[in-house]
Amino acid sequence: MRNIPTGKEDAVTTMTAAEQRSRAKAEYDAFVARCPSRDLLDRISDKWVVLALAALRGDGAQPFGADCSGEPRPMRYSELARRMAGVSQKMLTQTLRSLERDGLVARTVTPTVPVTVTYELTDLGLSLHQVIRGLKGWAEAHMDEVFTHRATYDARTG
């Protein structure tokens, strides 16, 4: 912080933009209603975001149901669309744009005929990739238990 003289005996304390960002970062708390990290949590917890981030990995030739092992690599839109069964073109486009806007995915256009567009994880996206892969794996590994609990709950509550 720096002091800015006002011509009076006392000084007004102000913060630089970097100091304000640093202070805000220290104050992020998703349990606070107006915290901007809630928007990010909302974005990265979306089903299509989770699947897109998990899909941007190695060997795209794996069949559905296979794990997302391998190193992340650039993928074409059509590869992602095939990998993410059930996603509409509109939803995949919106998802990739939001990930690009947040700095998690980079979009590269190569001037070929036809134009080639690829998507790949940025360093920021890579830092989230392992967490997302773990979340996807957990859901797949525990689905039978969840089905059992759901059936028990539904039978009990009618």
XYZ file of N, CA and C in Angstrom:
474
model
N 0.837 -1.173 0.000
C 0.000 0.000 0.000
C 0.880 1.234 0.000
N 0.329 2.275 -0.515
C 1.090 3.520 -0.539
C 0.219 4.645 -0.018
N 0.861 5.617 0.504
C 0.148 6.768 1.041
C 0.138 7.878 0.000
N -0.995 8.485 -0.145
C -1.114 9.594 -1.075
C -1.398 10.844 -0.261
N -0.487 11.796 -0.323
C -0.678 13.028 0.456
C -1.922 13.777 -0.005
N -2.623 14.307 0.967
C -3.854 15.055 0.672
C -3.705 16.531 0.986
N -2.535 16.906 1.449
C -2.357 18.291 1.838
C -2.741 18.515 3.285
N -3.224 17.478 3.939
C -3.572 17.548 5.349
C -2.515 16.760 6.113
N -2.617 16.795 7.418
C -1.639 16.080 8.228
C -1.766 14.574 8.051
N -2.979 14.098 7.895
C -3.149 12.657 7.733
C -3.038 12.290 6.252
N -2.890 11.002 5.956
C -2.765 10.531 4.583
C -3.857 9.505 4.299
N -4.308 9.466 3.077
C -5.301 8.492 2.640
C -4.545 7.278 2.121
N -4.923 6.124 2.593
C -4.261 4.902 2.159
C -5.053 4.287 1.010
N -4.375 4.024 -0.097
C -5.014 3.379 -1.240
C -4.203 2.149 -1.615
N -4.807 1.309 -2.432
C -4.127 0.095 -2.870
C -3.966 0.130 -4.382
N -2.867 -0.441 -4.848
C -2.691 -0.598 -6.284
C -3.636 -1.702 -6.748
N -3.835 -1.815 -8.057
C -4.706 -2.860 -8.605
C -4.179 -4.253 -8.225
N -2.862 -4.432 -8.270
C -2.270 -5.729 -7.911
C -2.526 -6.049 -6.440
N -2.426 -5.022 -5.586
C -2.708 -5.225 -4.165
C -4.174 -5.567 -3.942
N -5.065 -4.936 -4.694
C -6.491 -5.232 -4.572
C -6.784 -6.666 -4.991
N -6.160 -7.119 -6.101
C -6.360 -8.506 -6.550
C -5.814 -9.489 -5.526
N -4.668 -9.177 -4.970
C -4.065 -10.050 -3.969
C -4.951 -10.154 -2.732
N -5.481 -9.024 -2.309
C -6.355 -9.017 -1.135
C -7.653 -9.782 -1.417
N -8.217 -9.576 -2.606
C -9.448 -10.279 -2.974
C -9.200 -11.780 -3.029
N -8.053 -12.176 -3.569
C -7.726 -13.602 -3.663
C -7.660 -14.224 -2.276
N -7.080 -13.519 -1.348
C -6.986 -14.022 0.022
C -8.360 -14.097 0.675
N -9.296 -13.323 0.161
C -10.625 -13.268 0.752
C -11.649 -14.151 0.041
N -11.247 -14.864 -1.032
C -12.202 -15.737 -1.719
C -12.663 -16.822 -0.767
N -13.952 -16.981 -0.656
C -14.540 -18.006 0.206
C -15.882 -18.382 -0.413
N -15.941 -19.568 -0.994
C -17.137 -20.004 -1.715
C -18.357 -20.125 -0.811
N -18.154 -20.132 0.496
C -19.287 -20.179 1.411
C -19.947 -18.809 1.578
N -19.306 -17.759 1.075
C -19.866 -16.415 1.112
C -20.715 -16.235 -0.149
N -21.932 -15.775 0.017
C -22.905 -15.739 -1.078
C -22.421 -15.006 -2.327
N -21.698 -13.925 -2.170
C -21.314 -13.118 -3.335
C -19.901 -13.395 -3.823
N -19.300 -14.467 -3.353
C -17.927 -14.774 -3.758
C -17.896 -15.216 -5.225
N -17.017 -14.629 -6.034
C -16.951 -14.992 -7.453
C -16.506 -16.438 -7.683
N -15.897 -17.058 -6.690
C -15.487 -18.454 -6.872
C -16.700 -19.370 -7.029
N -17.864 -18.920 -6.580
C -19.091 -19.715 -6.776
C -19.417 -19.866 -8.256
N -19.211 -18.803 -9.012
C -19.455 -18.884 -10.453
C -18.527 -19.910 -11.093
N -17.279 -19.909 -10.663
C -16.319 -20.873 -11.202
C -16.694 -22.298 -10.798
N -17.091 -22.486 -9.546
C -17.529 -23.814 -9.108
C -18.752 -24.277 -9.895
N -19.655 -23.355 -10.148
C -20.829 -23.684 -10.945
C -20.409 -24.136 -12.340
N -19.467 -23.431 -12.936
C -18.996 -23.765 -14.282
C -18.323 -25.129 -14.298
N -17.357 -25.356 -13.409
C -16.575 -26.597 -13.493
C -17.312 -27.817 -12.952
N -18.463 -27.610 -12.312
C -19.238 -28.755 -11.848
C -20.310 -29.163 -12.856
N -20.406 -28.451 -13.960
C -21.354 -28.788 -15.014
C -20.954 -30.113 -15.663
N -21.926 -30.963 -15.912
C -21.684 -32.282 -16.498
C -20.861 -32.205 -17.775
N -21.211 -31.309 -18.682
C -20.511 -31.252 -19.965
C -19.103 -30.697 -19.814
N -18.905 -29.805 -18.867
C -17.550 -29.293 -18.605
C -16.672 -30.412 -18.067
N -17.199 -31.171 -17.106
C -16.440 -32.302 -16.546
C -16.058 -33.273 -17.653
N -17.013 -33.620 -18.500
C -16.734 -34.584 -19.565
C -15.772 -34.029 -20.609
N -15.901 -32.747 -20.956
C -14.985 -32.149 -21.932
C -13.568 -32.121 -21.393
N -13.407 -31.718 -20.135
C -12.068 -31.668 -19.549
C -11.473 -33.068 -19.418
N -12.296 -34.045 -19.067
C -11.809 -35.426 -18.958
C -11.474 -35.992 -20.331
N -12.224 -35.593 -21.354
C -12.004 -36.119 -22.702
C -10.727 -35.584 -23.330
N -10.324 -34.389 -22.964
C -9.120 -33.790 -23.550
C -7.875 -34.444 -22.959
N -7.664 -35.647 -23.357
C -6.542 -36.437 -22.864
C -6.000 -37.297 -23.992
N -5.166 -38.247 -23.664
C -4.504 -39.103 -24.659
C -5.455 -39.945 -25.473
N -4.981 -41.034 -25.958
C -5.612 -41.974 -26.872
C -7.107 -41.786 -27.094
N -7.454 -41.066 -28.125
C -8.854 -40.829 -28.459
C -9.535 -42.040 -29.055
N -8.794 -43.113 -29.289
C -9.373 -44.305 -29.910
C -10.014 -45.239 -28.892
N -9.937 -44.902 -27.610
C -10.519 -45.777 -26.602
C -12.020 -45.843 -26.753
N -12.620 -47.027 -26.510
C -14.074 -47.153 -26.612
C -14.757 -46.437 -25.464
N -16.064 -46.199 -25.629
C -16.827 -45.591 -24.547
C -16.724 -46.487 -23.329
N -16.685 -45.886 -22.177
C -16.581 -46.632 -20.937
C -15.148 -46.846 -20.503
N -14.199 -46.647 -21.413
C -12.792 -46.807 -21.029
C -12.385 -45.617 -20.180
N -11.371 -45.813 -19.361
C -10.951 -44.682 -18.531
C -10.244 -43.656 -19.397
N -10.043 -42.499 -18.842
C -9.415 -41.404 -19.588
C -7.935 -41.355 -19.274
N -7.278 -42.493 -19.401
C -5.855 -42.509 -19.115
C -5.108 -41.924 -20.305
N -3.856 -41.658 -20.111
C -3.059 -41.062 -21.164
C -2.852 -39.594 -20.885
N -1.922 -39.043 -21.612
C -1.600 -37.637 -21.439
C -2.581 -36.775 -22.220
N -2.927 -35.625 -21.683
C -3.805 -34.716 -22.420
C -3.162 -34.331 -23.748
N -3.979 -34.175 -24.757
C -3.505 -33.804 -26.083
C -4.577 -32.998 -26.793
N -4.190 -32.254 -27.836
C -5.190 -31.504 -28.605
C -6.172 -32.469 -29.265
N -7.416 -32.047 -29.342
C -8.448 -32.848 -30.006
C -9.288 -31.949 -30.888
N -9.760 -32.516 -31.977
C -10.657 -31.792 -32.861
C -12.063 -31.820 -32.282
N -12.857 -30.856 -32.707
C -14.238 -30.748 -32.247
C -14.986 -32.062 -32.478
N -14.827 -32.642 -33.659
C -15.550 -33.875 -33.988
C -15.134 -35.035 -33.081
N -13.853 -35.089 -32.699
C -13.390 -36.122 -31.758
C -14.081 -35.957 -30.403
N -14.128 -34.728 -29.940
C -14.785 -34.456 -28.665
C -16.272 -34.798 -28.734
N -16.918 -34.439 -29.820
C -18.346 -34.716 -29.975
C -18.605 -36.222 -29.953
N -17.756 -37.001 -30.622
C -17.919 -38.463 -30.611
C -17.665 -39.031 -29.222
N -16.664 -38.512 -28.555
C -16.292 -39.019 -27.230
C -17.379 -38.723 -26.197
N -18.030 -37.583 -26.338
C -19.031 -37.136 -25.362
C -20.432 -37.480 -25.874
N -20.748 -38.735 -25.881
C -22.030 -39.210 -26.412
C -23.188 -38.448 -25.772
N -24.107 -37.982 -26.613
C -25.302 -37.313 -26.116
C -25.212 -35.801 -26.063
N -24.042 -35.230 -26.235
C -23.925 -33.774 -26.193
C -24.383 -33.206 -27.534
N -25.177 -32.164 -27.490
C -25.610 -31.515 -28.729
C -24.487 -30.621 -29.239
N -24.546 -30.293 -30.516
C -23.545 -29.408 -31.112
C -23.554 -28.061 -30.395
N -24.763 -27.547 -30.115
C -24.895 -26.261 -29.431
C -24.264 -26.306 -28.044
N -24.542 -27.373 -27.288
C -24.011 -27.472 -25.925
C -22.499 -27.634 -25.923
N -21.967 -28.434 -26.845
C -20.515 -28.608 -26.908
C -19.849 -27.292 -27.280
N -20.414 -26.580 -28.219
C -19.859 -25.284 -28.615
C -19.873 -24.309 -27.438
N -21.000 -24.215 -26.733
C -21.093 -23.328 -25.576
C -20.091 -23.723 -24.495
N -19.959 -25.031 -24.263
C -19.040 -25.523 -23.237
C -17.610 -25.166 -23.581
N -17.209 -25.418 -24.823
C -15.832 -25.114 -25.232
C -15.558 -23.611 -25.197
N -16.530 -22.809 -25.562
C -16.347 -21.346 -25.497
C -16.176 -20.878 -24.052
N -16.972 -21.438 -23.151
C -16.857 -21.029 -21.754
C -15.512 -21.468 -21.176
N -15.042 -22.646 -21.566
C -13.740 -23.118 -21.088
C -12.609 -22.270 -21.661
N -12.752 -21.854 -22.904
C -11.755 -20.968 -23.514
C -11.761 -19.613 -22.810
N -12.944 -19.082 -22.531
C -13.073 -17.784 -21.858
C -12.413 -17.808 -20.483
N -12.572 -18.931 -19.768
C -11.994 -19.057 -18.432
C -10.509 -19.409 -18.458
N -9.963 -19.620 -19.646
C -8.533 -19.911 -19.752
C -8.184 -21.362 -19.492
N -9.158 -22.255 -19.530
C -8.904 -23.677 -19.274
C -8.595 -24.446 -20.551
N -9.067 -23.940 -21.683
C -8.888 -24.588 -22.978
C -8.412 -23.550 -23.983
N -7.490 -23.968 -24.840
C -7.031 -23.111 -25.935
C -7.595 -23.653 -27.241
N -8.076 -22.765 -28.066
C -8.624 -23.123 -29.380
C -7.625 -22.686 -30.435
N -7.250 -23.619 -31.312
C -6.288 -23.312 -32.364
C -6.930 -23.568 -33.718
N -6.885 -22.573 -34.587
C -7.428 -22.695 -35.936
C -6.248 -22.795 -36.901
N -6.245 -23.865 -37.685
C -5.205 -24.063 -38.682
C -5.818 -23.852 -40.059
N -5.259 -22.926 -40.853
C -5.852 -22.615 -42.165
C -5.566 -23.710 -43.191
N -6.349 -24.779 -43.112
C -6.275 -25.852 -44.102
C -7.601 -25.872 -44.846
N -7.754 -26.785 -45.788
C -9.029 -26.931 -46.486
C -9.556 -28.326 -46.195
N -10.621 -28.474 -45.418
C -11.295 -27.412 -44.665
C -10.458 -26.983 -43.467
N -10.870 -25.905 -42.834
C -10.159 -25.368 -41.674
C -10.135 -26.421 -40.566
N -9.000 -26.556 -39.906
C -8.865 -27.494 -38.791
C -8.880 -26.700 -37.490
N -9.766 -27.083 -36.588
C -9.861 -26.437 -35.286
C -9.595 -27.492 -34.226
N -8.638 -27.215 -33.347
C -8.342 -28.142 -32.258
C -8.480 -27.424 -30.924
N -8.725 -28.217 -29.906
C -8.859 -27.725 -28.535
C -7.882 -28.487 -27.679
N -7.219 -27.770 -26.780
C -6.330 -28.446 -25.842
C -6.334 -27.713 -24.515
N -5.975 -28.449 -23.486
C -5.930 -27.866 -22.153
C -4.777 -26.888 -22.045
N -5.013 -25.771 -21.412
C -3.954 -24.817 -21.085
C -3.281 -25.312 -19.799
N -2.275 -24.605 -19.339
C -1.651 -24.967 -18.061
C -2.682 -24.915 -16.935
N -3.547 -23.911 -16.977
C -4.601 -23.805 -15.971
C -5.550 -24.997 -16.077
N -5.926 -25.361 -17.298
C -6.787 -26.518 -17.520
C -6.131 -27.819 -17.081
N -4.830 -27.932 -17.332
C -4.096 -29.127 -16.894
C -4.110 -29.259 -15.381
N -4.064 -28.120 -14.684
C -4.067 -28.173 -13.220
C -5.405 -28.690 -12.690
N -6.459 -28.552 -13.475
C -7.785 -29.038 -13.092
C -8.061 -30.437 -13.646
N -7.355 -30.826 -14.679
C -7.580 -32.091 -15.386
C -7.539 -33.315 -14.468
N -6.539 -33.420 -13.637
C -6.412 -34.589 -12.756
C -7.574 -34.664 -11.773
N -7.988 -33.520 -11.256
C -9.122 -33.492 -10.319
C -10.388 -33.976 -11.027
N -10.612 -33.477 -12.226
C -11.799 -33.845 -12.998
C -11.766 -35.329 -13.352
N -10.613 -35.815 -13.772
C -10.482 -37.245 -14.081
C -10.791 -38.086 -12.856
N -10.317 -37.624 -11.695
C -10.589 -38.333 -10.447
C -12.073 -38.329 -10.115
N -12.733 -37.214 -10.330
C -14.165 -37.098 -10.075
C -14.951 -38.036 -10.992
N -14.601 -38.051 -12.270
C -15.248 -38.939 -13.237
C -15.027 -40.395 -12.828
N -13.798 -40.738 -12.475
C -13.484 -42.100 -12.051
C -14.234 -42.507 -10.796
N -14.345 -41.573 -9.848
C -15.080 -41.860 -8.612
C -16.541 -42.159 -8.925
N -17.148 -41.342 -9.781
C -18.555 -41.545 -10.141
C -18.756 -42.910 -10.785
N -17.865 -43.296 -11.672
C -17.979 -44.593 -12.340
C -17.761 -45.748 -11.363
N -16.803 -45.599 -10.458
C -16.475 -46.670 -9.514
C -17.552 -46.883 -8.457
N -18.282 -45.840 -8.117
C -19.251 -45.924 -7.020
C -20.710 -45.906 -7.471
N -20.944 -46.017 -8.763
C -22.316 -45.929 -9.257
C -23.198 -47.046 -8.713
N -22.683 -48.266 -8.617
C -23.492 -49.371 -8.086
C -23.919 -49.098 -6.646
N -23.002 -48.561 -5.837
C -23.349 -48.228 -4.452
C -24.431 -47.149 -4.404
N -24.315 -46.171 -5.260
C -25.304 -45.095 -5.309
C -26.660 -45.653 -5.725
N -26.682 -46.530 -6.725
C -27.948 -47.159 -7.135
C -28.582 -47.915 -5.969
N -27.768 -48.627 -5.199
C -28.276 -49.379 -4.047
C -28.874 -48.433 -3.018
N -28.170 -47.356 -2.711
C -28.676 -46.379 -1.744
C -29.952 -45.710 -2.240
N -30.010 -45.407 -3.506
C -31.212 -44.792 -4.075
C -32.418 -45.738 -3.944
N -32.192 -46.995 -4.279
C -33.293 -47.977 -4.199
C -33.762 -48.128 -2.762
N -32.831 -48.176 -1.809
C -33.188 -48.293 -0.402
C -33.976 -47.071 0.057
N -33.506 -45.906 -0.303
C -34.178 -44.654 0.054
C -35.574 -44.603 -0.556
N -35.679 -44.919 -1.845
C -36.973 -44.857 -2.528
C -37.962 -45.846 -1.920
N -37.500 -47.045 -1.543
C -38.373 -48.045 -0.917
C -38.849 -47.558 0.451
N -37.970 -46.898 1.174
C -38.301 -46.410 2.526
C -39.256 -45.227 2.486
N -39.098 -44.354 1.481
C -39.903 -43.139 1.443
C -41.139 -43.279 0.567
N -41.222 -44.371 -0.164
C -42.395 -44.670 -0.972
C -42.494 -43.808 -2.151
